[in-house]
CSV table of C-alpha atoms in Angstrom, one decimal:
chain,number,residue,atom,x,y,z
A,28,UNK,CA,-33.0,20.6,17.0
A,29,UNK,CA,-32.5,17.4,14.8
A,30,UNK,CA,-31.2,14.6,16.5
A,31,UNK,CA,-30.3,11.1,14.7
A,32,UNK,CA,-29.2,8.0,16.2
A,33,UNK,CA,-27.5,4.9,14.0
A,34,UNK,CA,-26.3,1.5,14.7
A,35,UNK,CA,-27.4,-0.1,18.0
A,36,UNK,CA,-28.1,3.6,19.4
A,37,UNK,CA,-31.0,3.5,16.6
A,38,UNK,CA,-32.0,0.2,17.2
A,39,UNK,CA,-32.4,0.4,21.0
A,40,UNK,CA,-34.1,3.7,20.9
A,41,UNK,CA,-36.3,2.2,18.3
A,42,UNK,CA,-36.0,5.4,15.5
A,43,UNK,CA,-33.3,6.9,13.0
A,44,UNK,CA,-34.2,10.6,14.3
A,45,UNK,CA,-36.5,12.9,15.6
A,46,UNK,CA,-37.2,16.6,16.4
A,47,UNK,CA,-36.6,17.4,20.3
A,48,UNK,CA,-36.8,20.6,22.3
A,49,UNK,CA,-34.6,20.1,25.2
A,50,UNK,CA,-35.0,22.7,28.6
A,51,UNK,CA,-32.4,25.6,28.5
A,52,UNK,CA,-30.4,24.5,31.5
A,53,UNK,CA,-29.5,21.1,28.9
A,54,UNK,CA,-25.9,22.6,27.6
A,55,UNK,CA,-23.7,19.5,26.5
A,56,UNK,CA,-23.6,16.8,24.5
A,57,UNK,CA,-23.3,15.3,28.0
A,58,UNK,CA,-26.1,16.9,29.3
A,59,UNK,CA,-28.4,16.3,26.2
A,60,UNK,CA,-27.6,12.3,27.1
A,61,UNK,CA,-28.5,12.2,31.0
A,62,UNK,CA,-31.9,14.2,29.2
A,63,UNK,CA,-32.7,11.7,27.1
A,64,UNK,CA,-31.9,9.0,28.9
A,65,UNK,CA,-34.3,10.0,31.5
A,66,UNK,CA,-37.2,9.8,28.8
A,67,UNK,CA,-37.6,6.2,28.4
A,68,UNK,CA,-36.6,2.7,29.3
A,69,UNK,CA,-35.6,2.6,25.5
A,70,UNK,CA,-33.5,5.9,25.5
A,71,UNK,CA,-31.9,4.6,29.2
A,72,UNK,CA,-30.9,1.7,26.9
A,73,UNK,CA,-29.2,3.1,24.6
A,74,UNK,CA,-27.5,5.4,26.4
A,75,UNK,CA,-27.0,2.9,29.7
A,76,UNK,CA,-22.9,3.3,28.9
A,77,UNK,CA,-22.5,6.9,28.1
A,78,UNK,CA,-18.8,6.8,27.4
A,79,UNK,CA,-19.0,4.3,24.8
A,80,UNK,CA,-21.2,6.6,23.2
A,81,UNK,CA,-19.8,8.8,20.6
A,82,UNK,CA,-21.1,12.2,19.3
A,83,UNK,CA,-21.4,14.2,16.0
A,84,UNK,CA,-22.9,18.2,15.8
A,85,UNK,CA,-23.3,19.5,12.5
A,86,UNK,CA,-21.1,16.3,11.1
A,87,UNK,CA,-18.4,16.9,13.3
A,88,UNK,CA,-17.1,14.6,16.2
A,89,UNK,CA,-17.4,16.3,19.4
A,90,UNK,CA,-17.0,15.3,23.1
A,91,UNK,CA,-19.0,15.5,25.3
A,92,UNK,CA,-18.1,18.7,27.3
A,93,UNK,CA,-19.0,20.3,23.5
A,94,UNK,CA,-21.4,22.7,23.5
A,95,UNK,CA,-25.1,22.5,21.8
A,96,UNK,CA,-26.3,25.6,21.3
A,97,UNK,CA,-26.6,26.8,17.6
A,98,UNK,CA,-26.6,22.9,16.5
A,99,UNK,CA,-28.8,22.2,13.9
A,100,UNK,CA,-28.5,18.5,13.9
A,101,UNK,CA,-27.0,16.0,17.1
A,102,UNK,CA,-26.0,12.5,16.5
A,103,UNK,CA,-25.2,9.5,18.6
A,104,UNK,CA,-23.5,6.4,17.8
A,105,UNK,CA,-21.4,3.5,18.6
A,106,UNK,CA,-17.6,3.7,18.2
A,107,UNK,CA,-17.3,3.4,14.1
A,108,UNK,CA,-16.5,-0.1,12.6
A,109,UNK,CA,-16.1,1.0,9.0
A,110,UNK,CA,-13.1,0.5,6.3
B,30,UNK,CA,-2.6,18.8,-5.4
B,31,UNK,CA,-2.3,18.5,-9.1
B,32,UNK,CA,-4.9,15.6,-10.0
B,33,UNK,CA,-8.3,14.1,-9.5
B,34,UNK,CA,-10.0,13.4,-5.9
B,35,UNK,CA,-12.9,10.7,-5.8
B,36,UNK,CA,-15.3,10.0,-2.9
B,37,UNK,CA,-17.8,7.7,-3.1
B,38,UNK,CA,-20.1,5.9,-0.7
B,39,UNK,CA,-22.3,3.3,-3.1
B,40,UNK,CA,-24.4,0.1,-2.4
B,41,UNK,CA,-22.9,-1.6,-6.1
B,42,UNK,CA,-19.1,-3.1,-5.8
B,43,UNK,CA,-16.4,-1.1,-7.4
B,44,UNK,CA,-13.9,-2.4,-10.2
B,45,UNK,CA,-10.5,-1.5,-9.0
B,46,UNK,CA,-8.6,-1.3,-12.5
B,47,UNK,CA,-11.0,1.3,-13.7
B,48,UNK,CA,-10.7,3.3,-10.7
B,49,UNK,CA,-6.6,3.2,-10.7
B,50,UNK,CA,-6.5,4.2,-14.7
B,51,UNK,CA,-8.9,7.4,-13.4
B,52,UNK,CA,-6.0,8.4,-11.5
B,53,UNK,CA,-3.7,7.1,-14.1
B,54,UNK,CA,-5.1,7.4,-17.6
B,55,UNK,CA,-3.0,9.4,-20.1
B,56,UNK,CA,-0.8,11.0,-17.4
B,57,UNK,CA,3.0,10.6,-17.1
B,58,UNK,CA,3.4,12.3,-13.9
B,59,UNK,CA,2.2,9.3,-11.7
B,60,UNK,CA,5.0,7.3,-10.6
B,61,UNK,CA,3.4,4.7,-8.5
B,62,UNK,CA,0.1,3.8,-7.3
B,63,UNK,CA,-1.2,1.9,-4.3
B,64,UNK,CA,-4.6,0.3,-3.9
B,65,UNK,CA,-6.3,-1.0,-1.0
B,66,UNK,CA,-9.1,-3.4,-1.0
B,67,UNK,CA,-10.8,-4.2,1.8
B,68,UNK,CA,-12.8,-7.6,1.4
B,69,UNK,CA,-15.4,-9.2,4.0
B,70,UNK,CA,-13.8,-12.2,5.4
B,71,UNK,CA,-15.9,-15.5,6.0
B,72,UNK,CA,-14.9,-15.5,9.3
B,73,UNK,CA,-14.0,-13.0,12.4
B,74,UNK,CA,-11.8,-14.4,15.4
B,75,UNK,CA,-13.0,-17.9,14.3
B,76,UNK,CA,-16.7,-17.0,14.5
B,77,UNK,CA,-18.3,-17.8,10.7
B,78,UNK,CA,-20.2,-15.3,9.2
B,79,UNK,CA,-22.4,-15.2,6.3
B,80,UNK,CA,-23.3,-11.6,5.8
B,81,UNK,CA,-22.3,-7.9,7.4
B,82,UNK,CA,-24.3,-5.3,6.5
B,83,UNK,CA,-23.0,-1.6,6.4
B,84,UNK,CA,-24.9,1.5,7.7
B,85,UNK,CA,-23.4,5.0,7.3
B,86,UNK,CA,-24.4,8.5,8.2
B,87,UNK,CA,-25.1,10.0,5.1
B,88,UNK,CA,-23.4,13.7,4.6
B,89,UNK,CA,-21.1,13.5,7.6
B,90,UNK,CA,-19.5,10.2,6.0
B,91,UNK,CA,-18.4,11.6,2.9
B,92,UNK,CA,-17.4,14.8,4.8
B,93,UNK,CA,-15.6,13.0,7.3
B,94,UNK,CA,-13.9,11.1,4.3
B,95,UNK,CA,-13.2,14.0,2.2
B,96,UNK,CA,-11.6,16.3,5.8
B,97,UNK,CA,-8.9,13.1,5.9
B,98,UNK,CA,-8.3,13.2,2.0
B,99,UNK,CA,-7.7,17.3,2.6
B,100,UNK,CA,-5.6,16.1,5.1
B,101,UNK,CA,-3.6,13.9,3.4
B,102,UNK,CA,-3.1,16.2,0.7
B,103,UNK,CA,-1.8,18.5,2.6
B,104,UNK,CA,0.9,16.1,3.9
B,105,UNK,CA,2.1,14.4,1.3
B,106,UNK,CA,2.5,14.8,-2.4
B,107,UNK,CA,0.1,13.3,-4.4
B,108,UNK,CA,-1.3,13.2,-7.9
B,109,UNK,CA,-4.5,12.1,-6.7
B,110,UNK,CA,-6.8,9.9,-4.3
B,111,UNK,CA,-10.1,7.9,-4.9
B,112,UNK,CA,-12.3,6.5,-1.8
B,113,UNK,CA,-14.6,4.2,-2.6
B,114,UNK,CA,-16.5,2.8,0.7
B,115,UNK,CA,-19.8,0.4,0.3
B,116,UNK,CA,-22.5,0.5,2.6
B,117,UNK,CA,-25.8,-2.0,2.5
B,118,UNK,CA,-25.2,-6.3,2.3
B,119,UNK,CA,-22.2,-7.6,1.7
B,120,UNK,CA,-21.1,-11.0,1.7
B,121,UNK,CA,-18.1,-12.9,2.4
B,122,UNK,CA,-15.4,-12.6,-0.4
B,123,UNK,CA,-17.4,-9.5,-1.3
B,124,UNK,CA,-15.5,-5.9,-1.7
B,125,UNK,CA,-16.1,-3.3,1.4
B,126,UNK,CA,-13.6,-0.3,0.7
B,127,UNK,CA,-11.0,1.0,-1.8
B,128,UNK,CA,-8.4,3.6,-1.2
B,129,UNK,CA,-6.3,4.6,-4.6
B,130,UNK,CA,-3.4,7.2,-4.1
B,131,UNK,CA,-1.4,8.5,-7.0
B,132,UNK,CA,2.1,10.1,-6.7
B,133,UNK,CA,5.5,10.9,-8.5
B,134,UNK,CA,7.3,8.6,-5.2
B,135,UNK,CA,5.9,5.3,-3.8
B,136,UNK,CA,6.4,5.8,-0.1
B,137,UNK,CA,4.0,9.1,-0.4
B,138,UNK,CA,1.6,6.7,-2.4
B,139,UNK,CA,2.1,3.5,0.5
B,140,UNK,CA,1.7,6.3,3.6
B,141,UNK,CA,-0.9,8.3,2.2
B,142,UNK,CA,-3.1,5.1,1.5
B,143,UNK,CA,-2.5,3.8,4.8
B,144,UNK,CA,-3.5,6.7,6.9
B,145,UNK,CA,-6.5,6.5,5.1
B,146,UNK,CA,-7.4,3.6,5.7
B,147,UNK,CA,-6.6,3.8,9.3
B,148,UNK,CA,-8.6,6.8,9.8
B,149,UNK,CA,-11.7,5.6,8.0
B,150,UNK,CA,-11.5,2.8,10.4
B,151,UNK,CA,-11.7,4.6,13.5
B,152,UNK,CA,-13.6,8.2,12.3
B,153,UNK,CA,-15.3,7.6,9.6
B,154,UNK,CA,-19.2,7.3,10.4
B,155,UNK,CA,-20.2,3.4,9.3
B,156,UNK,CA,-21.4,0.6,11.3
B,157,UNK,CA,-20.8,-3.6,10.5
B,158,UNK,CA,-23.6,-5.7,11.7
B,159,UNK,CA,-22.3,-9.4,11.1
B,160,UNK,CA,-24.8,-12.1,10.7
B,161,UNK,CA,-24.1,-15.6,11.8
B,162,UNK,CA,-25.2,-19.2,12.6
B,163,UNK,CA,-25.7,-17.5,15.8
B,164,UNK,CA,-27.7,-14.6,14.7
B,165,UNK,CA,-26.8,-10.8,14.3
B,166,UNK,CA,-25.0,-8.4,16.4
B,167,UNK,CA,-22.4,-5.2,15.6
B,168,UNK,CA,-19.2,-5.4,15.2
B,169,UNK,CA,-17.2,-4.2,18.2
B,170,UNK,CA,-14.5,-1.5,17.5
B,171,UNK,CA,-11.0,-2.8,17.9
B,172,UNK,CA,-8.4,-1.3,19.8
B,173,UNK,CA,-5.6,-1.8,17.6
B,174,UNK,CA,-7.5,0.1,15.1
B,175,UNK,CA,-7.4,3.1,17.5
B,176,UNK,CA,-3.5,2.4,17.9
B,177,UNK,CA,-2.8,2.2,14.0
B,178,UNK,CA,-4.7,5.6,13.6
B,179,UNK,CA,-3.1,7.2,16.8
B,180,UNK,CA,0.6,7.1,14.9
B,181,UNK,CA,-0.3,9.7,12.6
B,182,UNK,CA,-1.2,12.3,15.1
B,183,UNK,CA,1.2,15.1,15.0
B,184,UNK,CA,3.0,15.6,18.5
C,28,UNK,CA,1.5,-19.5,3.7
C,29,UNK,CA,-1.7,-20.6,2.5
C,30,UNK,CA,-1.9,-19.3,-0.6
C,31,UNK,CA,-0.3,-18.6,-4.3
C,32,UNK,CA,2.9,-17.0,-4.6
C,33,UNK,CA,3.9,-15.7,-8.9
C,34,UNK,CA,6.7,-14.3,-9.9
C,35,UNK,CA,7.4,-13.2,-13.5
C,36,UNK,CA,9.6,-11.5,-15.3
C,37,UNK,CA,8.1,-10.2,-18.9
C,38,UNK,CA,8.0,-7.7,-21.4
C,39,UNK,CA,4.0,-7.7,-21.6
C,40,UNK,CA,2.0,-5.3,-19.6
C,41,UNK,CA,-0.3,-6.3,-17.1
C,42,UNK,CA,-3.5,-6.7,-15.7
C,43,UNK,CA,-3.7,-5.1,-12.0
C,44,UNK,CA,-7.3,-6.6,-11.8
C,45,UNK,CA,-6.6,-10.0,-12.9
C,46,UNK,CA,-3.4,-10.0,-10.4
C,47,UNK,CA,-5.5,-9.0,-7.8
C,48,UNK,CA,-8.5,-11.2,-8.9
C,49,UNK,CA,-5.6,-14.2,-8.6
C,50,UNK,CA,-5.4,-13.9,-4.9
C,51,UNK,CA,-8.8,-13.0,-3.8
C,52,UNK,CA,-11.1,-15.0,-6.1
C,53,UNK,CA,-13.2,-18.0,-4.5
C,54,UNK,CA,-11.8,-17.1,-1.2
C,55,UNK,CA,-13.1,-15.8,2.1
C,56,UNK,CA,-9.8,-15.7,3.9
C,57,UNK,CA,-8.9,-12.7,3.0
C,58,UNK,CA,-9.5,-9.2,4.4
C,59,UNK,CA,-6.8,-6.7,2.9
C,60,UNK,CA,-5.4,-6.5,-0.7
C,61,UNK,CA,-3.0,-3.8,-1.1
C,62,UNK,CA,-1.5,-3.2,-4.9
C,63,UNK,CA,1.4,-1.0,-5.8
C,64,UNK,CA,2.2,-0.6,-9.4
C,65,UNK,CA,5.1,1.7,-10.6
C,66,UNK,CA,4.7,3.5,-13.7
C,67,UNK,CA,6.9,5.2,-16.0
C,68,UNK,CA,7.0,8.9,-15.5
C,69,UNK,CA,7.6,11.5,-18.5
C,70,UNK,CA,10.4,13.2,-16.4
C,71,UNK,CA,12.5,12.4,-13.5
C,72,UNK,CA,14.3,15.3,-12.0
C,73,UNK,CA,12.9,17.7,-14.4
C,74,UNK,CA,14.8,16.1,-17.4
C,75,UNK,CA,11.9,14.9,-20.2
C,76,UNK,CA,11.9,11.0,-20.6
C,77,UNK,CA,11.0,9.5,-24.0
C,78,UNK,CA,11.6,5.9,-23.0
C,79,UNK,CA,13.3,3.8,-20.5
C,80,UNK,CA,14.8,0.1,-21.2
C,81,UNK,CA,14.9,-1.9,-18.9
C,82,UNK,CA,17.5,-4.9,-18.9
C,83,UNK,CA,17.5,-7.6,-15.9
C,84,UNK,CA,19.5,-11.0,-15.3
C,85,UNK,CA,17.7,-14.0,-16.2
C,86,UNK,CA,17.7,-16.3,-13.4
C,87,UNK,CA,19.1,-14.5,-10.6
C,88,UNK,CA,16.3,-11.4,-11.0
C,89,UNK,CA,13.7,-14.6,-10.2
C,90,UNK,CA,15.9,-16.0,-7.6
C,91,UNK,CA,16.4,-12.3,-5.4
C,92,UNK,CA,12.5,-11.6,-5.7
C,93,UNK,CA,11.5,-15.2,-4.6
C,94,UNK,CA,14.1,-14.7,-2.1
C,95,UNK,CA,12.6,-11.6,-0.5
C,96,UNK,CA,9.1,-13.1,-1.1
C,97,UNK,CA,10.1,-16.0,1.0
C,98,UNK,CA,11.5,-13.6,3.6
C,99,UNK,CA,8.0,-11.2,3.7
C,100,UNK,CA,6.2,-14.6,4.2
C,101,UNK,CA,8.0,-15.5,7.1
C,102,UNK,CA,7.4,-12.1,8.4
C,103,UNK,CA,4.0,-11.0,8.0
C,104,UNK,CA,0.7,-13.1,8.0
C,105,UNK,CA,-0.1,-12.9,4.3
C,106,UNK,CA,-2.7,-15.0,1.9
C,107,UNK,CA,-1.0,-14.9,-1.3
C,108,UNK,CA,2.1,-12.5,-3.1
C,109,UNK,CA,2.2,-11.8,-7.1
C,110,UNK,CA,5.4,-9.9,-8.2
C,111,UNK,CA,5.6,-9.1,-11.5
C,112,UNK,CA,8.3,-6.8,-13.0
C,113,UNK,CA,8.5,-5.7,-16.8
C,114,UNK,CA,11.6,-5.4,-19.0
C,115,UNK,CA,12.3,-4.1,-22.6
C,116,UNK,CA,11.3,-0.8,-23.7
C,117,UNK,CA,8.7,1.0,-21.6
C,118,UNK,CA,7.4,4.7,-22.4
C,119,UNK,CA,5.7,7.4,-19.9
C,120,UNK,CA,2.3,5.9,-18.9
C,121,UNK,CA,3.1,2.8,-18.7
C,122,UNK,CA,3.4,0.5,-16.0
C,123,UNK,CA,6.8,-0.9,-15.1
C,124,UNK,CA,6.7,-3.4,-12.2
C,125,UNK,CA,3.4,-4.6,-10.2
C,126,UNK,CA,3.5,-5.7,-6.0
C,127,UNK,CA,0.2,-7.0,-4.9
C,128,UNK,CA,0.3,-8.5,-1.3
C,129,UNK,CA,-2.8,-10.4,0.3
C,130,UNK,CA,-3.6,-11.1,3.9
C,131,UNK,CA,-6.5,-11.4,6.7
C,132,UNK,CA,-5.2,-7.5,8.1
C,133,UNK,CA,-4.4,-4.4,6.5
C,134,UNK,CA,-1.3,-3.8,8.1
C,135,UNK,CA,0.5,-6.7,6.8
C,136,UNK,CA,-0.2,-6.6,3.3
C,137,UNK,CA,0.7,-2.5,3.8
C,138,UNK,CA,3.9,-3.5,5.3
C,139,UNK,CA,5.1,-6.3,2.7
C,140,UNK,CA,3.8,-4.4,0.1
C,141,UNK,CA,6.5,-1.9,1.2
C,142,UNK,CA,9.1,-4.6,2.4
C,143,UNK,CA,9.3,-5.8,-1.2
C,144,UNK,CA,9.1,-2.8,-3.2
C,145,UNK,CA,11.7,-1.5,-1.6
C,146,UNK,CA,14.0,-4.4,-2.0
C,147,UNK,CA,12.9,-4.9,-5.7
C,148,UNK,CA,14.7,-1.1,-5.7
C,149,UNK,CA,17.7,-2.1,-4.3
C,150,UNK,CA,18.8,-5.7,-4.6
C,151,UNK,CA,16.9,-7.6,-7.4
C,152,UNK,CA,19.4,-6.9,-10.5
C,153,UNK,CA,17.6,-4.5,-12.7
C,154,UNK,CA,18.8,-1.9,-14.4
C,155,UNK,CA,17.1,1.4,-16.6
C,156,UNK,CA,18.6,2.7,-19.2
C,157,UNK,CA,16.8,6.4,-20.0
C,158,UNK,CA,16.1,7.9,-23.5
C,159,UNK,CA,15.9,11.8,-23.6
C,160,UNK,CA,16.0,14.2,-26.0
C,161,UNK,CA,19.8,14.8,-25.0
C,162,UNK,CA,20.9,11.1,-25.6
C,163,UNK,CA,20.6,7.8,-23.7
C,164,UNK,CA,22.1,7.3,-20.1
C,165,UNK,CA,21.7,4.5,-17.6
C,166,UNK,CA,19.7,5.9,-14.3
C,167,UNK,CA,21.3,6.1,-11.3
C,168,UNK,CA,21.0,4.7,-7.3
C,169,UNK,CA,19.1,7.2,-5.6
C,170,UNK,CA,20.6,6.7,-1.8
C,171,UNK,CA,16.8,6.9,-0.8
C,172,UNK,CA,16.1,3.5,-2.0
C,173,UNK,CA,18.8,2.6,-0.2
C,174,UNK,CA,17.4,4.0,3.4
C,175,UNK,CA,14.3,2.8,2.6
C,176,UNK,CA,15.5,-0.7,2.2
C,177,UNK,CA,17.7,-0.5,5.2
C,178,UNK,CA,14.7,-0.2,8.0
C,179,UNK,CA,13.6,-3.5,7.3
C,180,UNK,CA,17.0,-4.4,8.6
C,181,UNK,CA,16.4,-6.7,12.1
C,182,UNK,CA,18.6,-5.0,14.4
D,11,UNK,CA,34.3,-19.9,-14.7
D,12,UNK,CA,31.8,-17.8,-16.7
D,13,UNK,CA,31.4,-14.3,-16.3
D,14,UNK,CA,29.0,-12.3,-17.5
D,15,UNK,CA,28.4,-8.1,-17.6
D,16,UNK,CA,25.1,-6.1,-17.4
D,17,UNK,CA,24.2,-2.5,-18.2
D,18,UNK,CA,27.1,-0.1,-18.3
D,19,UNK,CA,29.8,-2.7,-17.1
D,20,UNK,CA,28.6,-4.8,-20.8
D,21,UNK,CA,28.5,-1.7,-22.6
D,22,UNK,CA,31.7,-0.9,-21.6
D,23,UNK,CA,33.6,-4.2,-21.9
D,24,UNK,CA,31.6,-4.6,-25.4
D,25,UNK,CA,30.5,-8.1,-24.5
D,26,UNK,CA,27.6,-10.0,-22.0
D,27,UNK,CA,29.4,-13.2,-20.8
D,28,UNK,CA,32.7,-15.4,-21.7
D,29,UNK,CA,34.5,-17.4,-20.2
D,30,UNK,CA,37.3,-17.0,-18.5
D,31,UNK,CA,40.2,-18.7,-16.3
D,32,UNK,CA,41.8,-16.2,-14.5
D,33,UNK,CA,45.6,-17.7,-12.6
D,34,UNK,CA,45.4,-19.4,-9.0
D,35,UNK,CA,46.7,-15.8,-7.5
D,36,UNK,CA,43.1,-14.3,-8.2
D,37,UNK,CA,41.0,-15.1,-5.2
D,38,UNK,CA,38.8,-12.7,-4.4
D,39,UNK,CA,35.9,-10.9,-6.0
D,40,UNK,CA,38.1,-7.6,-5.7
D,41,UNK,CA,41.3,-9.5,-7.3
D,42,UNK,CA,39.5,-11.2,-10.3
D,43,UNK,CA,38.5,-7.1,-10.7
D,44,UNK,CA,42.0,-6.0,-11.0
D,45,UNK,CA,42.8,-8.9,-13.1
D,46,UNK,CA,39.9,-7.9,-15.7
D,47,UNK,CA,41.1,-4.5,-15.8
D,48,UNK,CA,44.5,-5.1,-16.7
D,49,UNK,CA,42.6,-7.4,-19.7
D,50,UNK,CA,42.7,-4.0,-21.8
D,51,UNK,CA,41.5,-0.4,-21.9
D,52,UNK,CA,37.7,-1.5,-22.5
D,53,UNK,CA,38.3,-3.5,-18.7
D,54,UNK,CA,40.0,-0.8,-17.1
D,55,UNK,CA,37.3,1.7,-18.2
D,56,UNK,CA,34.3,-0.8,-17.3
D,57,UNK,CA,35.7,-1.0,-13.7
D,58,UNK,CA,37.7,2.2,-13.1
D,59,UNK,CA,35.9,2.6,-10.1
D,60,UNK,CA,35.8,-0.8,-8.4
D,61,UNK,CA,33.7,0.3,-5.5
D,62,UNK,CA,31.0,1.5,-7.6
D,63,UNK,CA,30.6,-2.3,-8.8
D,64,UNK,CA,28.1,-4.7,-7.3
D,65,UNK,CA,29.1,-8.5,-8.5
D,66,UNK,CA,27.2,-12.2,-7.8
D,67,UNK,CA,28.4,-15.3,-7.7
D,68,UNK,CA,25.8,-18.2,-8.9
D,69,UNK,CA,22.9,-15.6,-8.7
D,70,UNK,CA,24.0,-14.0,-4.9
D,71,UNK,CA,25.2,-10.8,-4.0
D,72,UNK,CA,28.4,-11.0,-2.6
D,73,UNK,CA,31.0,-8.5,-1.4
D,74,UNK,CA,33.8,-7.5,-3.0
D,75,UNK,CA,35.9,-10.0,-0.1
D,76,UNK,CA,34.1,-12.8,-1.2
D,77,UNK,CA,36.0,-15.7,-2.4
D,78,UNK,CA,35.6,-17.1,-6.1
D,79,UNK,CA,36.9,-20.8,-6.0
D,80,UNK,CA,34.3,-23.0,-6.6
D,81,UNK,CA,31.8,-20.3,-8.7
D,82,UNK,CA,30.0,-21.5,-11.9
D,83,UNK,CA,29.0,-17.9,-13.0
D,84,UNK,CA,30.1,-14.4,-11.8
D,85,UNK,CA,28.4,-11.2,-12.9
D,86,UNK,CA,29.5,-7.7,-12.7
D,87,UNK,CA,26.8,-4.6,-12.5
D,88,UNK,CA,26.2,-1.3,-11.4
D,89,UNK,CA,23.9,-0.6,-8.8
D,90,UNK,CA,20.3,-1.7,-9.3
D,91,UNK,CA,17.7,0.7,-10.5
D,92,UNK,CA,14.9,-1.6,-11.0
D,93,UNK,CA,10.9,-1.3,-9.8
């Protein structure tokens, strides 16, 4: 599974996306967080405030009860600031 | 929808008049036109700042843009829409954003242009990071943006 | 207001870019440029249009927009208001009156925008005159210009 | 006191302006109407439907009630259908 990060997500975890294998009992976006948080100093960084945290699978928003299985690509980024 | 629809997402700055006549150009069923130009200010809540710099995610932006323009067409009447949004440097005076709408009636062209811009404020994947005399840091989102957007949620 | 308010009243087309370039250029106040330009369609109510004239009343036509202008800048935070209206003979395609509205947030230059298009509708004298193919006839109030002037009403 | 006429009211009356001094009875916006249109046919057609007409004295709208002493310039029109 594809997962990208942008804005301060990618700055704090230090790359713009990687390839990760998460264990079968990781289900939700939610889930996938507390995961990766627990990988790095870096990765607790960025996601130390999960609810500001937003969520994309497959270019779609999602929350974070959402489901990941079948995703092809995960992101994670700030609340948008565009327009 | 009877008419063109333009989504772009470009480092270069747009020219507005050439982007209205698309919409425009040897027609005679557009009745009014609305443009919105969003420009980056030299200052935010009295902080100066000399640059922002836009990042985007790249597919699910124009997706994200071109779900709202479905949207929009499908709630009001238009004779076309062209979004351009800017990503990369930009400094102050520069152009960010530009949302055209065409229609026969003006208040389809005004609405339509403003839920646009509204939603590609709060759901449209881009990022500011502002640099200052005081260094760099991302722009926070604003609550009031999430208001503006809320009022066009069906209830 | 800090900022350039025009008004004109002409039978010369003109230049959306240049009107917009007129409140924006050399400045880093503001944020939001919003544009609405009203254009002559080839049929209105499914009867084919070959021209409109449009007469006006020198010196009160100036008078009633500045008046509303005055009024939108006391209401809404804006950087700068150009209003120009043609008159004369005008055929499909082209443009007929231009609203551009300049401020630091999007919402009020959407909102004057609106605020004076609707009152250039309904109270600046005016007045079209169509050409068909079954003769000439003066247009009529719609009583939707009239509704849509009325909500800027203070209650 | 100068009067003048714009889109179907001129056409109808067959002139733009004159001048006019209507007697010390005609008060009112709605009485120098009814004056005009006993003028001649060409006046009575103009304003055969005196609510229909929107007048201004010295460049402001004003309501049919509206007093004319002291006016430099009334005009007579139809409803606008500018922008």
């Amino acid at each position: 599974m594809k997962v990208k990060y942008f804005a301060w997500v990618r700055e704090r975890i230090g790359k713009a996306e990687e390839t990760i294998e998460p264990p079968a009992g990781v289900r939700t976006v939610e889930e996938l967080i507390a995961w990766l948080s627990g990988r790095s100093e870096a990765y607790a960084y960025a996601f130390e405030k999960p609810k500001v945290i937003r969520a994309a699978i497959d270019h779609a928003h999602v929350r974070p009860d959402a489901a990941i299985a079948g995703a092809r690509e995960i992101a994670f980024f700030p609340p948008m600031t565009g327009g | 929808m009877t008419g063109p629809v333009t989504i772009r997402i470009q480092e270069d700055d747009f020219d507005i008049a050439r982007e209205i006549a698309g919409l425009t150009k040897g027609r005679t069923d557009v009745g009014a036109v609305v443009s919105f130009s969003g420009i980056c200010r030299g200052d935010e809540d009295s902080a100066k700042i000399s640059a922002l710099t836009l990042e985007h995610y790249p597919g699910m932006a124009e997706e994200e843009i071109r779900r709202h323009v479905d949207e929009a067409v499908s709630r009001w009447p238009l004779n076309g829409v062209t979004v351009i949004h800017r990503v990369g440097r930009i400094t102050p005076g520069e152009n960010i954003v530009l949302v055209v709408t065409a229609s026969q009636h003006r208040q389809a062209a005004f609405e339509a242009a403003e839920f646009l811009m509204d939603y590609l404020k709060t759901s449209a994947p881009f990022w500011k990071k502002e640099e200052s005399a005081g260094g760099t840091g991302w722009v926070e989102a604003h609550a009031r943006d999430d208001e503006a957007a809320a009022r066009w949620t069906k209830s």
